[in-house]
PDB file of C-alpha atoms in Angstrom:
ATOM      1  CA  UNK A 716     151.324 224.842 104.934  1.00 41.00           C
ATOM      2  CA  UNK A 717     153.546 227.862 104.793  1.00 38.00           C
ATOM      3  CA  UNK A 718     156.662 227.513 102.676  1.00 39.00           C
ATOM      4  CA  UNK A 719     159.867 228.401 104.505  1.00 42.00           C
ATOM      5  CA  UNK A 720     163.451 228.486 103.355  1.00 40.00           C
ATOM      6  CA  UNK A 721     165.815 225.980 104.933  1.00 42.00           C
ATOM      7  CA  UNK A 722     168.059 228.424 106.760  1.00 45.00           C
ATOM      8  CA  UNK A 723     170.999 227.489 108.960  1.00 47.00           C
ATOM      9  CA  UNK A 724     168.835 225.551 111.430  1.00 55.00           C
ATOM     10  CA  UNK A 725     166.736 223.782 108.802  1.00 74.00           C
ATOM     11  CA  UNK A 726     168.561 220.457 108.861  1.00 83.00           C
ATOM     12  CA  UNK A 727     168.718 220.353 112.648  1.00 83.00           C
ATOM     13  CA  UNK A 728     164.997 221.061 112.906  1.00 84.00           C
ATOM     14  CA  UNK A 729     164.168 218.364 110.371  1.00 90.00           C
ATOM     15  CA  UNK A 730     166.210 215.696 112.166  1.00 89.00           C
ATOM     16  CA  UNK A 731     164.710 216.585 115.554  1.00 85.00           C
ATOM     17  CA  UNK A 732     161.176 216.577 114.099  1.00 87.00           C
ATOM     18  CA  UNK A 733     161.697 213.137 112.549  1.00 90.00           C
ATOM     19  CA  UNK A 734     162.888 211.721 115.867  1.00 86.00           C
ATOM     20  CA  UNK A 735     159.982 213.298 117.752  1.00 85.00           C
ATOM     21  CA  UNK A 736     157.343 211.812 115.428  1.00 88.00           C
ATOM     22  CA  UNK A 737     158.827 208.410 114.577  1.00 90.00           C
ATOM     23  CA  UNK A 738     161.011 207.615 117.570  1.00 85.00           C
ATOM     24  CA  UNK A 739     164.549 206.290 117.395  1.00 81.00           C
ATOM     25  CA  UNK A 740     164.175 202.784 116.059  1.00 83.00           C
ATOM     26  CA  UNK A 741     167.150 201.298 114.231  1.00 87.00           C
ATOM     27  CA  UNK A 742     166.030 201.696 110.626  1.00 91.00           C
ATOM     28  CA  UNK A 743     167.730 201.640 107.266  1.00 94.00           C
ATOM     29  CA  UNK A 744     169.050 204.749 105.557  1.00 95.00           C
ATOM     30  CA  UNK A 745     166.173 204.517 103.055  1.00 96.00           C
ATOM     31  CA  UNK A 746     163.433 204.447 105.701  1.00 96.00           C
ATOM     32  CA  UNK A 747     165.049 207.253 107.652  1.00 95.00           C
ATOM     33  CA  UNK A 748     165.029 209.265 104.433  1.00 96.00           C
ATOM     34  CA  UNK A 749     161.230 208.883 104.361  1.00 97.00           C
ATOM     35  CA  UNK A 750     161.096 210.232 107.917  1.00 95.00           C
ATOM     36  CA  UNK A 751     163.281 213.197 107.017  1.00 96.00           C
ATOM     37  CA  UNK A 752     161.252 213.904 103.896  1.00 97.00           C
ATOM     38  CA  UNK A 753     158.048 213.958 105.962  1.00 96.00           C
ATOM     39  CA  UNK A 754     159.573 216.223 108.615  1.00 94.00           C
ATOM     40  CA  UNK A 755     160.891 218.648 106.002  1.00 94.00           C
ATOM     41  CA  UNK A 756     157.469 218.908 104.338  1.00 95.00           C
ATOM     42  CA  UNK A 757     155.773 219.454 107.702  1.00 92.00           C
ATOM     43  CA  UNK A 758     158.144 222.313 108.537  1.00 89.00           C
ATOM     44  CA  UNK A 759     157.827 223.851 105.070  1.00 89.00           C
ATOM     45  CA  UNK A 760     161.417 223.105 104.072  1.00 91.00           C
ATOM     46  CA  UNK A 761     160.432 221.878 100.612  1.00 93.00           C
ATOM     47  CA  UNK A 762     163.901 222.373  99.165  1.00 93.00           C
ATOM     48  CA  UNK A 763     165.382 220.166 101.872  1.00 94.00           C
ATOM     49  CA  UNK A 764     162.745 217.509 101.163  1.00 95.00           C
ATOM     50  CA  UNK A 765     163.731 217.489  97.493  1.00 95.00           C
ATOM     51  CA  UNK A 766     167.383 217.071  98.429  1.00 95.00           C
ATOM     52  CA  UNK A 767     166.536 214.098 100.663  1.00 95.00           C
ATOM     53  CA  UNK A 768     164.530 212.388  97.901  1.00 95.00           C
ATOM     54  CA  UNK A 769     167.326 212.953  95.396  1.00 95.00           C
ATOM     55  CA  UNK A 770     169.980 211.606  97.777  1.00 95.00           C
ATOM     56  CA  UNK A 771     167.959 208.454  98.576  1.00 95.00           C
ATOM     57  CA  UNK A 772     165.812 207.376  95.599  1.00 93.00           C
ATOM     58  CA  UNK A 773     165.065 204.064  97.354  1.00 94.00           C
ATOM     59  CA  UNK A 774     163.049 205.580 100.197  1.00 95.00           C
ATOM     60  CA  UNK A 775     159.899 203.425 100.657  1.00 96.00           C
ATOM     61  CA  UNK A 776     157.436 206.320 100.809  1.00 96.00           C
ATOM     62  CA  UNK A 777     157.395 210.064 100.414  1.00 97.00           C
ATOM     63  CA  UNK A 778     155.134 212.863 101.616  1.00 98.00           C
ATOM     64  CA  UNK A 779     153.078 214.476  98.869  1.00 97.00           C
ATOM     65  CA  UNK A 780     151.723 217.204 101.147  1.00 97.00           C
ATOM     66  CA  UNK A 781     150.984 217.692 104.837  1.00 95.00           C
ATOM     67  CA  UNK A 782     148.911 219.975 107.033  1.00 93.00           C
ATOM     68  CA  UNK A 783     150.442 219.049 110.327  1.00 91.00           C
ATOM     69  CA  UNK A 784     151.217 220.571 113.719  1.00 86.00           C
ATOM     70  CA  UNK A 785     154.955 220.107 114.362  1.00 85.00           C
ATOM     71  CA  UNK A 786     155.830 218.387 117.627  1.00 80.00           C
ATOM     72  CA  UNK A 787     157.093 220.948 120.122  1.00 74.00           C
ATOM     73  CA  UNK A 788     156.301 223.897 117.888  1.00 62.00           C
ATOM     74  CA  UNK A 789     154.672 227.052 119.156  1.00 57.00           C
ATOM     75  CA  UNK A 790     152.235 227.273 116.260  1.00 65.00           C
ATOM     76  CA  UNK A 791     148.792 226.036 117.312  1.00 67.00           C
ATOM     77  CA  UNK A 792     147.479 224.893 113.947  1.00 77.00           C
ATOM     78  CA  UNK A 793     146.221 222.497 112.927  1.00 84.00           C
ATOM     79  CA  UNK A 794     144.094 221.682 115.929  1.00 78.00           C
ATOM     80  CA  UNK A 795     142.199 218.459 115.245  1.00 84.00           C
ATOM     81  CA  UNK A 796     141.708 217.373 118.843  1.00 77.00           C
ATOM     82  CA  UNK A 797     138.345 215.784 119.456  1.00 79.00           C
ATOM     83  CA  UNK A 798     137.542 212.929 117.060  1.00 83.00           C
ATOM     84  CA  UNK A 799     139.178 214.184 113.840  1.00 85.00           C
ATOM     85  CA  UNK A 800     137.707 212.966 110.572  1.00 86.00           C
ATOM     86  CA  UNK A 801     138.374 213.368 106.862  1.00 90.00           C
ATOM     87  CA  UNK A 802     136.245 212.763 103.774  1.00 91.00           C
ATOM     88  CA  UNK A 803     137.218 212.595 100.109  1.00 92.00           C
ATOM     89  CA  UNK A 804     134.773 214.128  97.651  1.00 90.00           C
ATOM     90  CA  UNK A 805     134.967 213.832  93.869  1.00 90.00           C
ATOM     91  CA  UNK A 806     133.657 216.575  91.593  1.00 85.00           C
ATOM     92  CA  UNK A 807     132.126 216.307  88.165  1.00 74.00           C
ATOM     93  CA  UNK A 808     135.066 218.345  86.825  1.00 81.00           C
ATOM     94  CA  UNK A 809     137.504 215.607  87.875  1.00 82.00           C
ATOM     95  CA  UNK A 810     138.851 217.551  90.842  1.00 88.00           C
ATOM     96  CA  UNK A 811     138.878 215.819  94.211  1.00 93.00           C
ATOM     97  CA  UNK A 812     138.538 217.662  97.511  1.00 93.00           C
ATOM     98  CA  UNK A 813     139.299 216.749 101.098  1.00 95.00           C
ATOM     99  CA  UNK A 814     137.006 217.792 103.936  1.00 94.00           C
ATOM    100  CA  UNK A 815     138.626 217.832 107.379  1.00 93.00           C
ATOM    101  CA  UNK A 816     136.802 218.410 110.648  1.00 89.00           C
ATOM    102  CA  UNK A 817     136.903 217.599 114.326  1.00 87.00           C
ATOM    103  CA  UNK A 818     134.610 217.862 117.308  1.00 84.00           C
ATOM    104  CA  UNK A 819     135.930 221.283 118.357  1.00 78.00           C
ATOM    105  CA  UNK A 820     136.884 222.953 115.082  1.00 78.00           C
ATOM    106  CA  UNK A 821     135.328 224.223 111.892  1.00 83.00           C
ATOM    107  CA  UNK A 822     135.438 222.306 108.632  1.00 89.00           C
ATOM    108  CA  UNK A 823     138.498 222.839 106.427  1.00 91.00           C
ATOM    109  CA  UNK A 824     138.698 222.045 102.716  1.00 93.00           C
ATOM    110  CA  UNK A 825     141.766 221.164 100.633  1.00 95.00           C
ATOM    111  CA  UNK A 826     142.549 220.241  97.057  1.00 95.00           C
ATOM    112  CA  UNK A 827     143.358 216.558  97.431  1.00 95.00           C
ATOM    113  CA  UNK A 828     146.090 216.568  94.788  1.00 94.00           C
ATOM    114  CA  UNK A 829     148.037 219.616  95.952  1.00 95.00           C
ATOM    115  CA  UNK A 830     146.950 220.336  99.539  1.00 95.00           C
ATOM    116  CA  UNK A 831     145.974 223.904  98.639  1.00 95.00           C
ATOM    117  CA  UNK A 832     143.212 225.257 100.919  1.00 94.00           C
ATOM    118  CA  UNK A 833     139.969 225.890  99.070  1.00 93.00           C
ATOM    119  CA  UNK A 834     136.352 226.843  99.778  1.00 92.00           C
ATOM    120  CA  UNK A 835     133.655 224.269 100.334  1.00 91.00           C
ATOM    121  CA  UNK A 836     131.942 223.121  97.123  1.00 89.00           C
ATOM    122  CA  UNK A 837     128.420 224.192  96.343  1.00 86.00           C
ATOM    123  CA  UNK A 838     125.613 221.708  96.903  1.00 83.00           C
ATOM    124  CA  UNK A 839     125.583 219.054  94.208  1.00 77.00           C
ATOM    125  CA  UNK A 840     129.058 219.837  92.863  1.00 80.00           C
ATOM    126  CA  UNK A 841     130.798 216.915  94.577  1.00 78.00           C
ATOM    127  CA  UNK A 842     129.905 213.477  95.881  1.00 85.00           C
ATOM    128  CA  UNK A 843     131.498 211.601  98.744  1.00 86.00           C
ATOM    129  CA  UNK A 844     133.851 208.831  97.618  1.00 84.00           C
ATOM    130  CA  UNK A 845     132.686 205.425  98.772  1.00 72.00           C
ATOM    131  CA  UNK A 846     134.804 202.596 100.126  1.00 66.00           C
ATOM    132  CA  UNK A 847     134.077 200.652  96.962  1.00 53.00           C
ATOM    133  CA  UNK A 848     135.751 203.371  94.888  1.00 49.00           C
ATOM    134  CA  UNK A 849     138.982 203.244  96.883  1.00 56.00           C
ATOM    135  CA  UNK A 850     142.003 201.367  95.634  1.00 56.00           C
ATOM    136  CA  UNK A 851     141.970 197.649  96.333  1.00 58.00           C
ATOM    137  CA  UNK A 852     145.591 196.822  97.033  1.00 64.00           C
ATOM    138  CA  UNK A 853     148.262 196.602  99.738  1.00 75.00           C
ATOM    139  CA  UNK A 854     148.259 199.294 102.385  1.00 82.00           C
ATOM    140  CA  UNK A 855     151.443 201.210 102.991  1.00 88.00           C
ATOM    141  CA  UNK A 856     151.429 200.679 106.760  1.00 89.00           C
ATOM    142  CA  UNK A 857     149.962 197.248 107.416  1.00 87.00           C
ATOM    143  CA  UNK A 858     150.549 195.093 110.505  1.00 86.00           C
ATOM    144  CA  UNK A 859     150.321 191.854 108.524  1.00 88.00           C
ATOM    145  CA  UNK A 860     153.598 189.930 108.530  1.00 90.00           C
ATOM    146  CA  UNK A 861     153.585 189.746 104.746  1.00 88.00           C
ATOM    147  CA  UNK A 862     153.449 193.554 104.452  1.00 89.00           C
ATOM    148  CA  UNK A 863     156.422 195.907 104.307  1.00 91.00           C
ATOM    149  CA  UNK A 864     158.431 196.228 107.514  1.00 92.00           C
ATOM    150  CA  UNK A 865     158.008 199.924 108.273  1.00 93.00           C
ATOM    151  CA  UNK A 866     157.793 202.078 111.407  1.00 92.00           C
ATOM    152  CA  UNK A 867     154.932 204.529 111.829  1.00 90.00           C
ATOM    153  CA  UNK A 868     152.728 206.195 114.453  1.00 88.00           C
ATOM    154  CA  UNK A 869     149.884 203.959 115.586  1.00 84.00           C
ATOM    155  CA  UNK A 870     147.214 206.175 114.026  1.00 82.00           C
ATOM    156  CA  UNK A 871     148.759 205.585 110.596  1.00 86.00           C
ATOM    157  CA  UNK A 872     147.924 201.892 110.460  1.00 77.00           C
ATOM    158  CA  UNK A 873     144.452 202.595 109.006  1.00 78.00           C
ATOM    159  CA  UNK A 874     145.047 204.855 105.991  1.00 85.00           C
ATOM    160  CA  UNK A 875     142.542 205.771 103.308  1.00 87.00           C
ATOM    161  CA  UNK A 876     143.654 204.490  99.893  1.00 89.00           C
ATOM    162  CA  UNK A 877     143.482 207.205  97.236  1.00 90.00           C
ATOM    163  CA  UNK A 878     144.668 205.220  94.232  1.00 87.00           C
ATOM    164  CA  UNK A 879     147.952 205.359  92.299  1.00 87.00           C
ATOM    165  CA  UNK A 880     149.832 204.276  95.421  1.00 89.00           C
ATOM    166  CA  UNK A 881     148.755 207.275  97.499  1.00 92.00           C
ATOM    167  CA  UNK A 882     147.249 207.179 100.987  1.00 93.00           C
ATOM    168  CA  UNK A 883     145.558 209.700 103.265  1.00 94.00           C
ATOM    169  CA  UNK A 884     146.474 209.582 106.950  1.00 92.00           C
ATOM    170  CA  UNK A 885     144.432 211.396 109.599  1.00 88.00           C
ATOM    171  CA  UNK A 886     145.779 212.158 113.049  1.00 86.00           C
ATOM    172  CA  UNK A 887     144.937 214.536 115.906  1.00 84.00           C
ATOM    173  CA  UNK A 888     148.003 216.537 114.810  1.00 86.00           C
ATOM    174  CA  UNK A 889     146.927 216.884 111.211  1.00 90.00           C
ATOM    175  CA  UNK A 890     146.572 215.187 107.862  1.00 93.00           C
ATOM    176  CA  UNK A 891     149.136 213.949 105.383  1.00 95.00           C
ATOM    177  CA  UNK A 892     149.029 212.405 101.919  1.00 96.00           C
ATOM    178  CA  UNK A 893     151.869 209.954 101.304  1.00 96.00           C
ATOM    179  CA  UNK A 894     152.925 208.003  98.242  1.00 95.00           C
ATOM    180  CA  UNK A 895     154.295 204.478  98.077  1.00 93.00           C
ATOM    181  CA  UNK A 896     157.573 204.098  96.155  1.00 93.00           C
ATOM    182  CA  UNK A 897     157.002 201.169  93.824  1.00 88.00           C
ATOM    183  CA  UNK A 898     160.687 201.147  92.872  1.00 88.00           C
ATOM    184  CA  UNK A 899     161.596 200.066  96.416  1.00 90.00           C
ATOM    185  CA  UNK A 900     159.034 197.265  96.584  1.00 82.00           C
ATOM    186  CA  UNK A 901     161.059 194.399  95.110  1.00 80.00           C
ATOM    187  CA  UNK A 902     163.840 194.454  97.678  1.00 85.00           C
ATOM    188  CA  UNK A 903     162.005 195.750 100.741  1.00 92.00           C
ATOM    189  CA  UNK A 904     161.861 193.341 103.718  1.00 93.00           C
ATOM    190  CA  UNK A 905     158.519 192.148 105.045  1.00 91.00           C
ATOM    191  CA  UNK A 906     157.354 191.900 108.638  1.00 92.00           C
ATOM    192  CA  UNK A 907     154.541 194.402 108.908  1.00 91.00           C
ATOM    193  CA  UNK A 908     154.227 197.912 110.298  1.00 90.00           C
ATOM    194  CA  UNK A 909     155.508 198.593 113.806  1.00 89.00           C
ATOM    195  CA  UNK A 910     154.422 201.574 115.903  1.00 87.00           C
ATOM    196  CA  UNK A 911     156.155 200.617 119.151  1.00 84.00           C
ATOM    197  CA  UNK A 912     159.024 203.107 118.860  1.00 79.00           C
ATOM    198  CA  UNK A 913     156.804 205.971 117.772  1.00 75.00           C
ATOM    199  CA  UNK A 914     154.129 206.117 120.431  1.00 60.00           C
ATOM    200  CA  UNK A 915     156.307 207.368 123.259  1.00 54.00           C
ATOM    201  CA  UNK A 916     158.024 210.149 121.294  1.00 50.00           C
ATOM    202  CA  UNK A 917     161.503 211.370 122.030  1.00 52.00           C
ATOM    203  CA  UNK A 918     163.642 214.452 121.805  1.00 52.00           C
ATOM    204  CA  UNK A 919     163.185 218.033 122.916  1.00 55.00           C
ATOM    205  CA  UNK A 920     162.302 219.908 119.710  1.00 54.00           C
ATOM    206  CA  UNK A 921     162.032 223.679 119.730  1.00 52.00           C
ATOM    207  CA  UNK A 922     161.125 224.297 116.095  1.00 51.00           C
ATOM    208  CA  UNK A 923     159.143 227.095 114.574  1.00 53.00           C
ATOM    209  CA  UNK A 924     159.178 230.752 115.572  1.00 53.00           C
ATOM    210  CA  UNK A 925     157.701 232.790 117.107  1.00 51.00           C
ATOM    211  CA  UNK A 926     158.250 231.668 120.672  1.00 53.00           C
ATOM    212  CA  UNK A 927     155.440 232.495 123.148  1.00 53.00           C
ATOM    213  CA  UNK A 928     157.375 235.381 124.647  1.00 53.00           C
ATOM    214  CA  UNK A 929     157.581 237.173 121.277  1.00 62.00           C
ATOM    215  CA  UNK A 930     153.963 236.809 120.191  1.00 63.00           C
ATOM    216  CA  UNK A 931     151.054 238.146 122.286  1.00 66.00           C
ATOM    217  CA  UNK A 932     148.141 235.859 123.117  1.00 63.00           C
ATOM    218  CA  UNK A 933     145.491 238.091 121.570  1.00 69.00           C
ATOM    219  CA  UNK A 934     142.030 237.420 120.138  1.00 72.00           C
ATOM    220  CA  UNK A 935     143.385 236.631 116.665  1.00 69.00           C
ATOM    221  CA  UNK A 936     145.685 233.886 117.964  1.00 63.00           C
ATOM    222  CA  UNK A 937     142.811 232.311 119.906  1.00 63.00           C
ATOM    223  CA  UNK A 938     140.448 232.424 116.946  1.00 68.00           C
ATOM    224  CA  UNK A 939     142.777 230.728 114.466  1.00 63.00           C
ATOM    225  CA  UNK A 940     143.418 227.310 115.995  1.00 59.00           C
ATOM    226  CA  UNK A 941     139.991 226.914 117.596  1.00 59.00           C
ATOM    227  CA  UNK A 942     138.064 227.862 114.483  1.00 58.00           C
ATOM    228  CA  UNK A 943     135.733 229.968 116.581  1.00 51.00           C
ATOM    229  CA  UNK A 944     135.287 233.670 117.100  1.00 42.00           C
ATOM    230  CA  UNK A 945     136.279 235.341 120.342  1.00 41.00           C
ATOM    231  CA  UNK A 946     134.424 238.314 121.844  1.00 41.00           C
ATOM    232  CA  UNK A 947     135.345 241.662 120.336  1.00 40.00           C
ATOM    233  CA  UNK A 948     136.209 242.947 123.798  1.00 38.00           C
ATOM    234  CA  UNK A 949     138.993 240.385 124.247  1.00 38.00           C
ATOM    235  CA  UNK A 950     142.214 242.198 124.978  1.00 37.00           C
ATOM    236  CA  UNK A 951     145.778 241.111 124.569  1.00 37.00           C
ATOM    237  CA  UNK A 952     146.936 239.289 127.658  1.00 36.00           C
ATOM    238  CA  UNK A 953     149.908 240.742 129.527  1.00 36.00           C
ATOM    239  CA  UNK A 954     153.239 238.966 129.228  1.00 36.00           C
ATOM    240  CA  UNK A 955     152.878 237.575 132.756  1.00 36.00           C
ATOM    241  CA  UNK A 956     149.787 235.610 131.669  1.00 38.00           C
ATOM    242  CA  UNK A 957     151.301 234.025 128.570  1.00 35.00           C
TER     243      UNK A 957
END
């Protein structure tokens, strides 16, 4: 979750990222603001995300933090392909942690409140949160006709409730913690969540540097996204093989 300054291309990247993830459904200004806020957080443009939230205080949800692979980006992390899973663990000190893993990658640990990477807890320091301990209330993305009419990727329709209006969403492209905006609830239309415009994906995003031609495919780049170690004899591939 590297933090990057907006730069001259920041706004253009954010708009293209939002379209690529959520599609191009005809949505209100407020819902599109939620999309832009998410895209800005994913790309590390935190200042831009703050500007979006300030310009549209009625957005239905906002991104608290995200560890997410941008669509079309050349960065390989996170790589959660292969049955991704996430677990919330609560510590005796009141701190909650998030364990993320997939079939092909090593476990990763995050501070649930901030998204800061952290080491795994020692045995006995934390206990897995049970379903019974999760918030009993309306989901943010719910297909029921009485729920908010929102657009989202299909994988987001089964979030983990974290309490205080926050939800954890797990996807092959990463994890994100989002927060429901209670101030928007009274006037928001119902109709349920709709993922139809998101599944296909649109746009031709280019996004984050470096491009493949400027970064060699060496052992370090292979080790990072896969979470495995490559042989010490691995050499940098020539440009023709990238």
